[in-house]
Each structure stands twice: as structure tokens, then as C-alpha cells.
Short mmCIF file of C-alpha atoms in Angstrom, two decimals:
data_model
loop_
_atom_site.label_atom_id
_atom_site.label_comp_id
_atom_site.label_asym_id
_atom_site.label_seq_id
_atom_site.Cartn_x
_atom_site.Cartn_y
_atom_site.Cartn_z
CA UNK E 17 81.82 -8.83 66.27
CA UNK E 18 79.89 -8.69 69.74
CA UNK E 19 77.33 -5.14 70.18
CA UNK E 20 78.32 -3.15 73.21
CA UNK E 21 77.56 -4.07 76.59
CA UNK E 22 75.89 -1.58 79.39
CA UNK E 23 78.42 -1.38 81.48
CA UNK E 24 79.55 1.43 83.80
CA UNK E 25 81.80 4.07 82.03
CA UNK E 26 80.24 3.42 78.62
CA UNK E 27 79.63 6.24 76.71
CA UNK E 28 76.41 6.64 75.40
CA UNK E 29 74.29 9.14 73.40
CA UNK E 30 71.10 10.27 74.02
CA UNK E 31 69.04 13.36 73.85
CA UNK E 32 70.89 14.93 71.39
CA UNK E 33 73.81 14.54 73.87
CA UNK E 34 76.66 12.49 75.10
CA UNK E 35 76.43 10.23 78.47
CA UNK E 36 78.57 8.39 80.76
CA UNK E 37 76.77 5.41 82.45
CA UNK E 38 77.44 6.20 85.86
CA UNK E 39 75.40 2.94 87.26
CA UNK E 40 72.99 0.21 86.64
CA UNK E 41 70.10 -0.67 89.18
CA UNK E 42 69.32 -4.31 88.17
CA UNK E 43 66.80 -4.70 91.32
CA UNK E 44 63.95 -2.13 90.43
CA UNK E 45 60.18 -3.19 90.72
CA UNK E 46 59.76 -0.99 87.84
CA UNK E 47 62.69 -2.95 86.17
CA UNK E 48 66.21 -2.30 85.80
CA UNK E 49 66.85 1.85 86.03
CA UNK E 50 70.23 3.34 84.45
CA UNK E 51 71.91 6.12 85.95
CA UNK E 52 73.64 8.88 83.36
CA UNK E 53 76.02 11.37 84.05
CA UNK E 54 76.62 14.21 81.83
CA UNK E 55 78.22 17.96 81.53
CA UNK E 56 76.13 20.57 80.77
CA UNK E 57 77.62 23.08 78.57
CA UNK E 58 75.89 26.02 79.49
CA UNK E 59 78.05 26.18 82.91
CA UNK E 60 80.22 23.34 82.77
CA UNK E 61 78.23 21.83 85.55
CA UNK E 62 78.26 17.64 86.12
CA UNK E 63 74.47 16.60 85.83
CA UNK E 64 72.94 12.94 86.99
CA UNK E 65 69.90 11.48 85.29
CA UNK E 66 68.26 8.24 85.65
CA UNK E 67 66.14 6.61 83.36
CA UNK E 68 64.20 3.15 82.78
CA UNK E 69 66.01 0.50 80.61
CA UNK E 70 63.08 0.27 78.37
CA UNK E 71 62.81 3.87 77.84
CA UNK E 72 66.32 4.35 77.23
CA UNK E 73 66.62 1.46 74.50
CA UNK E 74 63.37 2.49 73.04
CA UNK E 75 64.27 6.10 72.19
CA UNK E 76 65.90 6.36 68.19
CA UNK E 77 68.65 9.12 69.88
CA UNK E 78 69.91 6.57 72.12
CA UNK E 79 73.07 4.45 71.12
CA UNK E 80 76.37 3.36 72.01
CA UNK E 81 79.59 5.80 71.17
CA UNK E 82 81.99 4.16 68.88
CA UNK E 83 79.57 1.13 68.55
CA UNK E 84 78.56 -0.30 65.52
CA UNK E 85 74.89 1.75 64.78
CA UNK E 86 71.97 0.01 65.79
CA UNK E 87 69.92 -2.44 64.61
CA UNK E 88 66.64 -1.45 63.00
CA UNK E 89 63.71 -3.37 63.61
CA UNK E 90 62.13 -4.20 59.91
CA UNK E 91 59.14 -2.18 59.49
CA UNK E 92 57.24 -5.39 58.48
CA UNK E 93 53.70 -4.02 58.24
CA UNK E 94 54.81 -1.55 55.52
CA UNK E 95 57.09 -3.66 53.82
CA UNK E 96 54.72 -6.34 53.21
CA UNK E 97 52.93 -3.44 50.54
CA UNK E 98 55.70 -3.64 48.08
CA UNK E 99 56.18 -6.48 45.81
CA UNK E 100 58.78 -9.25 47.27
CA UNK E 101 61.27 -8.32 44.99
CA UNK E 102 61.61 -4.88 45.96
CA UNK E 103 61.59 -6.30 49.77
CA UNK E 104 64.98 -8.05 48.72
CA UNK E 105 66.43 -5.19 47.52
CA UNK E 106 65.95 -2.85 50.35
CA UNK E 107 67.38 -5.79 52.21
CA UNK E 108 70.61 -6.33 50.23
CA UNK E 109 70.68 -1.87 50.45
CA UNK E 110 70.93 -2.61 54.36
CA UNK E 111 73.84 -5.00 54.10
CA UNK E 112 75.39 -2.34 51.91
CA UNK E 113 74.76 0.21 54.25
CA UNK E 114 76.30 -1.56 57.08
CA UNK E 115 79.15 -2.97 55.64
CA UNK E 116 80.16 0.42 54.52
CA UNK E 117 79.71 1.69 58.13
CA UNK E 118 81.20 -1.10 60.37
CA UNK E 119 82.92 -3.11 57.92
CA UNK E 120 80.41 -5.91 58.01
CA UNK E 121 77.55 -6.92 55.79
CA UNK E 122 75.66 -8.52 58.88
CA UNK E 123 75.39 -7.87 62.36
CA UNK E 124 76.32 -11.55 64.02
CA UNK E 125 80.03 -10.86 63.18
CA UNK E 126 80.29 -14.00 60.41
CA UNK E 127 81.96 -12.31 57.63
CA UNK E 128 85.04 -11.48 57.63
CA UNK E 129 86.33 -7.16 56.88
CA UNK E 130 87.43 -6.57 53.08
CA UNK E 131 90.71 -4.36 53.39
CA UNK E 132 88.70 -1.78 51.26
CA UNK E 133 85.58 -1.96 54.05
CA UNK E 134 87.94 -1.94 57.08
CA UNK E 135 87.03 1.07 59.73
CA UNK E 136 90.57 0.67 61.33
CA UNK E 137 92.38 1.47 58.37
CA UNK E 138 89.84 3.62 55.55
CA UNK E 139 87.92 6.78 55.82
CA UNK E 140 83.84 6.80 55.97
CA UNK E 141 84.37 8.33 52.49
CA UNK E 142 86.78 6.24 51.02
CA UNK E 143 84.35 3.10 51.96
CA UNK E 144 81.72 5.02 50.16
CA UNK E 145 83.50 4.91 47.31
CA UNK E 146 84.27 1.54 47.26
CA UNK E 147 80.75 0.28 47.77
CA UNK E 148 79.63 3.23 44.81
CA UNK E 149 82.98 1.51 42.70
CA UNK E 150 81.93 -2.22 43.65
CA UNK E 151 78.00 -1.87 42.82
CA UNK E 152 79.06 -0.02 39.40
CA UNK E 153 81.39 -3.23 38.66
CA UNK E 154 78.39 -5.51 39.42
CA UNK E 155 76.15 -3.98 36.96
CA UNK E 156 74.12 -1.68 38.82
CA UNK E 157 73.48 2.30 37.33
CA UNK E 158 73.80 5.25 38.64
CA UNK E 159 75.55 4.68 41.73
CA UNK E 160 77.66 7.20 43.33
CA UNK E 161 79.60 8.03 46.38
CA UNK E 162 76.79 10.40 46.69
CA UNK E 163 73.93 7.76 45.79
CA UNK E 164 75.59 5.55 49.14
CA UNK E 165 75.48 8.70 51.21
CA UNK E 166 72.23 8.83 50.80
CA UNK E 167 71.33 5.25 51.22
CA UNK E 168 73.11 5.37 54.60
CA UNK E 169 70.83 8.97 55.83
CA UNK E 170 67.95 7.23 54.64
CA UNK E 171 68.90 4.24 56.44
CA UNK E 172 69.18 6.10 59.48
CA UNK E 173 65.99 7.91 59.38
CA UNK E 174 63.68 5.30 58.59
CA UNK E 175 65.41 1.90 58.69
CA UNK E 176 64.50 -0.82 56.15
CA UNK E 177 61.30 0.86 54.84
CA UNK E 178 63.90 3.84 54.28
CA UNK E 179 65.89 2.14 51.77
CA UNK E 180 62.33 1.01 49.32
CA UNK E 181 61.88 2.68 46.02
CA UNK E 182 59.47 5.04 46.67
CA UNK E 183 56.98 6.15 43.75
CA UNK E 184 58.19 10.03 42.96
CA UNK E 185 55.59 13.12 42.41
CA UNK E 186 55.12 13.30 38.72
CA UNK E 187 57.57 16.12 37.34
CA UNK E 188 54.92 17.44 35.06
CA UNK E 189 53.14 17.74 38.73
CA UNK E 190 56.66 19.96 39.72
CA UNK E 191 56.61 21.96 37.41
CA UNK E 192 53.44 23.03 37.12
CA UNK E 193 52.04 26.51 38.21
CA UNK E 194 50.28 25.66 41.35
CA UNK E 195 47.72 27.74 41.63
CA UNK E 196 46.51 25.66 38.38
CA UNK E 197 46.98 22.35 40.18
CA UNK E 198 45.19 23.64 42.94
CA UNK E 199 42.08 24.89 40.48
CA UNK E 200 42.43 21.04 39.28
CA UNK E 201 42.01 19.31 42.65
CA UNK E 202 38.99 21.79 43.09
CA UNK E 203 37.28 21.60 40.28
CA UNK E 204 37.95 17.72 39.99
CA UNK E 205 36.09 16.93 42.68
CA UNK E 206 32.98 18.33 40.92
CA UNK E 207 32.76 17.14 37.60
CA UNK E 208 33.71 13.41 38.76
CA UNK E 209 29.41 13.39 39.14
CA UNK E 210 29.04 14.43 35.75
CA UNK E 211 29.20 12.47 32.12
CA UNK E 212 31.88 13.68 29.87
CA UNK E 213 31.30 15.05 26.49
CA UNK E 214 33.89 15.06 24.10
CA UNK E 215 34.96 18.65 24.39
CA UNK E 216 34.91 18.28 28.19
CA UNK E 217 38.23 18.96 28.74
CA UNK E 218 38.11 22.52 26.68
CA UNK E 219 35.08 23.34 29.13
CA UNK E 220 37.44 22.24 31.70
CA UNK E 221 40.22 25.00 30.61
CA UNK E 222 37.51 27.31 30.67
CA UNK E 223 36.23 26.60 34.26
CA UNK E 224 40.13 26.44 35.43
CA UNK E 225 40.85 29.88 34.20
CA UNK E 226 37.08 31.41 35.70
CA UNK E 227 38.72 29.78 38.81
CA UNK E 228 41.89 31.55 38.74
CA UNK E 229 39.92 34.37 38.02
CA UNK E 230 38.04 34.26 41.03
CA UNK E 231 40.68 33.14 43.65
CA UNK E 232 43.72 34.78 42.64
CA UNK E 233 42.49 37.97 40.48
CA UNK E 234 43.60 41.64 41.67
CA UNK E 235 41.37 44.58 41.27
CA UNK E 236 40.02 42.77 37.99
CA UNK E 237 43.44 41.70 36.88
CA UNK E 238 43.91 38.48 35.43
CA UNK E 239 47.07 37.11 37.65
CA UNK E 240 47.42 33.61 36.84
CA UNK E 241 47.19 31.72 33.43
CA UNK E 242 46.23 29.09 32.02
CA UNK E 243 48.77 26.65 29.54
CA UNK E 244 48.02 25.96 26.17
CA UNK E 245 45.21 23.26 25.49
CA UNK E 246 47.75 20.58 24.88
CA UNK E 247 49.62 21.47 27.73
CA UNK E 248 46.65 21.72 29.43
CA UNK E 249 45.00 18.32 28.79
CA UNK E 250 48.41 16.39 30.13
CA UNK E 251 48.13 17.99 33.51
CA UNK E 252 44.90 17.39 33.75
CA UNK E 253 45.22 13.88 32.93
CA UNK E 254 47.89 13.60 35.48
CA UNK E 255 45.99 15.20 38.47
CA UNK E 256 42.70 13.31 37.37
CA UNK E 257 45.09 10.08 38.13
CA UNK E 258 46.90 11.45 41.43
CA UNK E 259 43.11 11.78 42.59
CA UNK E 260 42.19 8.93 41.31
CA UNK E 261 39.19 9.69 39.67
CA UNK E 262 39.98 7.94 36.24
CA UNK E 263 37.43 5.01 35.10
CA UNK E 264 33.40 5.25 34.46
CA UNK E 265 31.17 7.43 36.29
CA UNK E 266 29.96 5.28 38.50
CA UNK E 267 33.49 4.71 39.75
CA UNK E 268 34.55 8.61 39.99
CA UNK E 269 31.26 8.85 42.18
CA UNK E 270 32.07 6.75 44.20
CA UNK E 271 36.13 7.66 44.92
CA UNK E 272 35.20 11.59 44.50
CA UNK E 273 31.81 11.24 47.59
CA UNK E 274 34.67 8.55 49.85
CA UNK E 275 35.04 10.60 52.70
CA UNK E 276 38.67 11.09 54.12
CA UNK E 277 39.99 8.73 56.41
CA UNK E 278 39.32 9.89 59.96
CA UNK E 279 43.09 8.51 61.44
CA UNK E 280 46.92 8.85 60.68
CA UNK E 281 48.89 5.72 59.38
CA UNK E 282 50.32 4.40 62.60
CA UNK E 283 54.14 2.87 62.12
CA UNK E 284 54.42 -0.21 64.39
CA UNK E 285 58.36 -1.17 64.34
CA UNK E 286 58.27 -3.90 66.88
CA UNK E 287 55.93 -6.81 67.61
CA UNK E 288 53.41 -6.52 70.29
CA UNK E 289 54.28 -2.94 70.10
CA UNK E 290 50.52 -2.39 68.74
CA UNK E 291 48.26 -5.49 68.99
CA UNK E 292 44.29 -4.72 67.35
CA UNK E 293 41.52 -7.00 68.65
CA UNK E 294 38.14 -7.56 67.32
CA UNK E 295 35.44 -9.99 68.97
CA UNK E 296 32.57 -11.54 67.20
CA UNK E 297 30.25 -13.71 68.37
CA UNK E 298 29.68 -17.40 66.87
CA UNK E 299 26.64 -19.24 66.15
CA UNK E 300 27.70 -22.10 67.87
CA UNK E 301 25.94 -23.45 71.33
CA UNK E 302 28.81 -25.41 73.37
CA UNK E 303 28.50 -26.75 77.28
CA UNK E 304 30.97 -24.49 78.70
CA UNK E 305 32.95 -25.17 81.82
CA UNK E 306 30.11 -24.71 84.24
CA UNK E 307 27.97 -27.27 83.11
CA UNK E 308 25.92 -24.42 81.41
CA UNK E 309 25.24 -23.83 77.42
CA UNK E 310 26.38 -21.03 75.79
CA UNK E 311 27.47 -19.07 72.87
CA UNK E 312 31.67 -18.54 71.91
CA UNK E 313 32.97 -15.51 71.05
CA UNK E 314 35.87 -15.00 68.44
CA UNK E 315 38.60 -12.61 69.26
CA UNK E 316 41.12 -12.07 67.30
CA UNK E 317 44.74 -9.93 67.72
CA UNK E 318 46.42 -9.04 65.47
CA UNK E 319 49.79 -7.53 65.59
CA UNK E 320 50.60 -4.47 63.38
CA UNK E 321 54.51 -5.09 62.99
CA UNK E 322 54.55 -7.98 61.87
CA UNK E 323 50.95 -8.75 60.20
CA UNK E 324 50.70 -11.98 62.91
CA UNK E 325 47.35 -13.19 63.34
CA UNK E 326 46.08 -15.07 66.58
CA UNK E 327 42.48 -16.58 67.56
CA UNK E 328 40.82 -17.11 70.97
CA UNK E 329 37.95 -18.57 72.25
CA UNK E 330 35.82 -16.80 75.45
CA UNK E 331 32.80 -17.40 76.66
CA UNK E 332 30.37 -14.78 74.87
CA UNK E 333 30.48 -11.45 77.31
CA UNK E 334 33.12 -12.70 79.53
CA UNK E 335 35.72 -10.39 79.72
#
């Protein structure tokens, strides 16, 4: 199965909204431009827009009408922090995923359609239900026409990484009150610097509730409660591990004074798309190629996407 060509009178979406290609401009110094043509609704009005190739097949909106959808670039830098066999499985998920939407497990047109998988002949939600059917014939649980659905939204939204196990907020977390979570986090924080006795977490309680007290009383009135000890001493338990501040002292002083990290995680879906580089010089005296002696310096790139790691030798303060 070939992808769709740029051609002119394909009809494209982007923006949110649906495009003719009106022309191409192959000869650009900035590189090749395209020209859209679109109606705006407002007044029914024919409007021309032009944008750079790159742009265009950069943006997530943009992408072919009554194509197959497009290919996602494996986010390889977050993959690579799951184990290998969860990496397989979001992989096999995608082939589900597209085989359900085109017809074919992979992209390069090899397989040939199943009658049940064919887009000419089935409904979107009569293939769902044959993938939910097929997987629960194969063994695997709780898979529904629903369960594919939401395979194929997650799919959309976030690619590969989309279709990983993720690890889900506690449900004692859920359905807590909270304002006592909140008190937790607080009061966590503190006592991580102090040894625990072995009625520390009945002190705890204590301290919770004078919290609740404090933050959330009216006119004296005691507004928020605190559950029963046993309750009490599984939440805590559960927030002390969300925070991380289980283990010795020494260790909860140390993860409760880390400060925050100063920067957002970046997502990097393509290679080169973000490259880091780090220089250090080497103790190492060489003739370089003036004649002269001098010290190397070590940089290093690497690139985000796809964890690829490259050296390079400079002469030390050349840039």
C-alpha cells in the first residue's frame, strides 16, 4: 500500500481544518513552499495560504484525507525507561492499532487485508470488534471493543509511548479526602529529618488533624477529619512512598532537602530534533596541525530521540 503523494488537488488537513493543495513551489531558497486553498466558513469566502514543507509535515494536525494515518516517530528516549518487554508490547499494540484502522498490521504494504480488517467492506466498529474478538481468542483479558477504542485515541495522542502501561495513582490515593493528603505531603516533608519512635505514626494523626485544624477550620469549627488509626496508617504509608521518603534517615534527608528540578521533561520525537553537547578538556598534549602542542578537547552530542552518542576531537578553545 503506497502513503499519499503531495500532489495538486490533494486534500489535506491541517489547522483543525480541511485543505486543497492548490500548488507546490519545488524551487524556494527557503526550500520547497506549499500553497493551500481553503473555504472559510464564516462567509463562505475561498482563502490561499502558503506554508514551508517542513512546517507543514512537522505539525501533528497535518495529514492526508482518506490516507492511511500517519506514521509516528517512536518516542525512543522515553521508551528506552520501560523494561524491553513492555517495549514489545506497545509495539505489537501499534500493529493492532493500525491494522484495525487501514487494514494492515504494517505500513510497507506486505501483508495482505483479512476480510474481517478490510476498510472497503467493514465498519471502524465492526473492525474493533474483531481485533477485541481476536485478542480474547489469543488469550489476552479484558479486551473490549471499548479497550481497542482506546488503544487507537491513545495511539493518536501520543504515538508509541501512548500505548505503554503506565503505573496508575494508587486508589487508596483516590479516594482519599484530600485535604488529608495534602496535610500528608506537608507534614512529610518535616518529619523525614527526624528519628521515628514507635508511636510515631499516632503523633503523626495528631499533627494531621492540628493541621486540618489550622488550614481548613471555620470560626473554630472542626471541618475536616481525620480516618481511623488503621485507616490512617495505610495512607500514610502510601503517600510516605509516592514521596519517596521510605528507607533510613539518612536517606529521607537527603530525598526530603533535593531541591526540585529547575526544567520540564523535554519530548524529542525525531533524531537530531534535540542534540545536547558537553566539552571537556583532556589531559593529553598532541602536535596539532600547526606544528604547535596542545591540549584536545572532548565534545560529545548526544541526541535525545534516540539516546545516540557521538565523540569529537577539537583543539582545546577552538570553536
Amino acid at each position: 500500500m503506497s502513503r499519499p503523494l503531495l500532489r495538486p488537488g490533494t486534500v489535506v488537513r491541517y489547522g483543525g481544518r480541511q485543505w486543497t493543495v492548490a500548488g507546490i513551489e519545488a524551487s524556494s531558497a527557503s526550500g520547497a513552499r506549499i500553497w493551500l486553498s481553503g473555504t472559510e466558513k464564516k462567509d463562505e469566502q475561498d482563502t490561499l495560504a502558503v506554508f514551508g514543507l517542513a512546517e507543514l509535515l512537522g505539525d501533528a494536525s497535518f495529514e492526508p484525507v482518506g490516507g492511511p494515518p500517519r506514521l509516528r516517530v517512536p518516542q525512543m528516549g522515553l521508551l528506552s525507561t520501560v523494561s524491553e518487554g513492555e517495549q514489545w508490547r506497545a509495539f505489537e499494540l501499534e500493529r493492532h492499532v493500525r491494522e484495525v484502522e487501514t487494514g494492515r498490521p504494517a505500513p510497507d504494504g506486505t501483508a495482505s487485508v483479512r476480510p474481517e480488517y478490510d476498510p472497503a467492506s467493514t465498519t471502524l466498529a465492526q473492525r474493533e470488534q474483531a481485533k477485541a474478538d481476536e485478542l480474547a481468542a489469543q488469550g489476552w483479558s479484558d479486551v473490549s471493543r471499548a479497550t481497542v477504542r482506546r488503544w487507537r485515541a491513545r495511539y493518536h495522542a501520543d504515538g508509541v509511548w501512548g500505548l505503554v502501561k503506565k503505573r496508575r495513582t494508587s486508589a487508596r490515593l483516590v479516594r482519599a479526602d484530600p485535604r488529608v493528603v495534602e496535610a500528608l505531603r506537608a507534614l512529610l516533608a518535616v518529619e523525614a529529618s527526624r528519628s521515628r519512635s514507635r508511636g510515631w505514626k499516632k503523633r503523626m494523626r495528631q499533627e494531621v488533624q492540628w493541621w486540618l485544624d489550622d488550614h481548613h477550620g471555620e470560626d473554630g469549627q472542626r471541618t475536616a477529619e481525620v480516618p481511623p488509626q488503621s485507616t490512617f496508617n495505610k495512607l500514610l504509608d502510601t503517600v510516605e512512598a509516592s514521596l519517596g521518603l521510605q528507607g533510613t534517615v539518612a536517606q529521607r534527608r537527603a530525598r526530603a532537602t533535593r531541591p526540585a528540578p529547575p526544567f520540564t521533561p523535554t519530548l524529542a520525537l525525531r533524531p537530531g530534533e534535540i542534540v545536547m553537547l558537553d566539552s571537556s578538556p583532556l589531559d593529553v598534549l598532541v602536535v596539532l596541525d600547526d606544528g604547535v602542542l596542545g591540549r584536545l578537547e572532548l565534545t560529545i552530542a548526544v541526541d535525545v530521540a534516540v539516546r545516540g552518542l557521538w565523540g569529537a576531537y577539537g583543539r582545546r578553545g577552538a570553536s
